[in-house]
PDB file of C-alpha atoms in Angstrom:
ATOM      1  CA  UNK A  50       0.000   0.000   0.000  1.00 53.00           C
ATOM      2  CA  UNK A  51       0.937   3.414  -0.410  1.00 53.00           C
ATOM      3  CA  UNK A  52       1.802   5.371   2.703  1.00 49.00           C
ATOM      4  CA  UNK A  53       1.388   9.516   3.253  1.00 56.00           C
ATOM      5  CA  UNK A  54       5.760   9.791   3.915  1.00 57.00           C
ATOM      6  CA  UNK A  55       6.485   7.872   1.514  1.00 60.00           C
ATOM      7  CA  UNK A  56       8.086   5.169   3.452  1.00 63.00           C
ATOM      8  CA  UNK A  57       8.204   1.318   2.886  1.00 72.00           C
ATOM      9  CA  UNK A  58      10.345  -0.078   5.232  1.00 80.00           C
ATOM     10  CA  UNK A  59      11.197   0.198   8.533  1.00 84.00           C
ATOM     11  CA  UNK A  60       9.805   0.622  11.871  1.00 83.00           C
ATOM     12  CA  UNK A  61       8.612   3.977  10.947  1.00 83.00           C
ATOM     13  CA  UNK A  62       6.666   2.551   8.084  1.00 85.00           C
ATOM     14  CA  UNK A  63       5.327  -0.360  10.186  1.00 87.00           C
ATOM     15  CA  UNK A  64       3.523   1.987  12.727  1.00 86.00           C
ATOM     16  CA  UNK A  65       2.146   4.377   9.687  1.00 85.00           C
ATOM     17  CA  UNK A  66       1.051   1.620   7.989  1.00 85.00           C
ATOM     18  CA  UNK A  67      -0.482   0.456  11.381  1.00 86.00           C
ATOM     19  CA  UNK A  68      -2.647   3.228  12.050  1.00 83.00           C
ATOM     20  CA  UNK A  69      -3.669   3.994   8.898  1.00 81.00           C
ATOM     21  CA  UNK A  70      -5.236   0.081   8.580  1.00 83.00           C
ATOM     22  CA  UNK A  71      -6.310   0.402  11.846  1.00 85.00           C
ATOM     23  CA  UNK A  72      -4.199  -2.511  13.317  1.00 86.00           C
ATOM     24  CA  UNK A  73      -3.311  -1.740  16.687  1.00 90.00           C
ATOM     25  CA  UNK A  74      -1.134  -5.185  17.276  1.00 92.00           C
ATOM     26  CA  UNK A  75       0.825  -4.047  14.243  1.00 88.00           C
ATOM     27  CA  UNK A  76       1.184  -0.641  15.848  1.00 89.00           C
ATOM     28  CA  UNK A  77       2.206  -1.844  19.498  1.00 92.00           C
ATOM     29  CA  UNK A  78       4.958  -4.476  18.012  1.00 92.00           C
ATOM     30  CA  UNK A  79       6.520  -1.732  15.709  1.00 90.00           C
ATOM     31  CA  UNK A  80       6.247   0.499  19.165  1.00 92.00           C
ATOM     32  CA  UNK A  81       8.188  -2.052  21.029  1.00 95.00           C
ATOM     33  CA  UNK A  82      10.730  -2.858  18.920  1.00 93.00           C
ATOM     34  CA  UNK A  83      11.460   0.776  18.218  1.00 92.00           C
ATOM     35  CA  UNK A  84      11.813   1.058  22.104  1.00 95.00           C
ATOM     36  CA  UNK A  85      13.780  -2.343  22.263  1.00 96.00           C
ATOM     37  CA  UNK A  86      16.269  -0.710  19.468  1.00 95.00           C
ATOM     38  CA  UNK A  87      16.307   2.772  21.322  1.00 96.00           C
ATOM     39  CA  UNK A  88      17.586   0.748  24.640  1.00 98.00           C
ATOM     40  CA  UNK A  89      19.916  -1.059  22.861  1.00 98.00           C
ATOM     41  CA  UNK A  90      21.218   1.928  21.161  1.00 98.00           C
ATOM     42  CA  UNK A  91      21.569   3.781  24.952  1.00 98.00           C
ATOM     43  CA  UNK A  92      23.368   0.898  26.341  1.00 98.00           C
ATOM     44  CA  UNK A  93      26.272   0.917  23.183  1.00 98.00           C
ATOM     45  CA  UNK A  94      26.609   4.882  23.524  1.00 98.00           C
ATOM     46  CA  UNK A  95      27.056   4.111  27.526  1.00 97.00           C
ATOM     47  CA  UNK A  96      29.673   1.682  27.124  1.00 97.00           C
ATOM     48  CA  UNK A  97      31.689   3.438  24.842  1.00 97.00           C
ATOM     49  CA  UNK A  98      31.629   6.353  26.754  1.00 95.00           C
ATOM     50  CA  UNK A  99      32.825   4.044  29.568  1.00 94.00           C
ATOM     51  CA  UNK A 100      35.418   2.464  27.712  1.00 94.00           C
ATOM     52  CA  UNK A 101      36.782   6.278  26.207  1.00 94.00           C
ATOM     53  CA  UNK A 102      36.686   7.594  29.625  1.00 94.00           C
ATOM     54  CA  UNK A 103      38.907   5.137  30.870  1.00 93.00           C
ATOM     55  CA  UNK A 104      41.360   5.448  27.865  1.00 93.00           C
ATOM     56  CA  UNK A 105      41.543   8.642  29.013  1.00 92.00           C
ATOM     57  CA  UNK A 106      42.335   8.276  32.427  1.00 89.00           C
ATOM     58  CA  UNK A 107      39.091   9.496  33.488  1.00 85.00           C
ATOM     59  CA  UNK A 108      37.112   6.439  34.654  1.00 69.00           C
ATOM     60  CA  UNK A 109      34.362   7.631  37.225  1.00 65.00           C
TER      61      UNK A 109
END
């Protein structure tokens, strides 16, 4: 189908596509996964800011 953005793919997509058919289990899965990715995402950026910090000499 043809979404309003212009998207087809991704979890962006997924959740347009979601609430424009009205599918709310489509819309919740696409909602946790982005928020699954997002954590993921924090905990990389921490540990590499953990791991540069003690490079540095500047563990806390």
């Amino acid at each position: 189908g043809e979404l309003p953005t212009g998207a087809v793919a991704g979890l962006g997509a997924r959740l347009l596509s979601g609430s424009y058919y009205g599918q709310t289990v489509q819309i919740w899965a696409a909602l946790f996964a982005a928020a699954l990715v997002a954590a993921a995402l924090v905990a990389i950026v921490g540990l590499i800011e953990k791991r540069t910090l003690k490079r540095m000499g500047m563990a806390r």
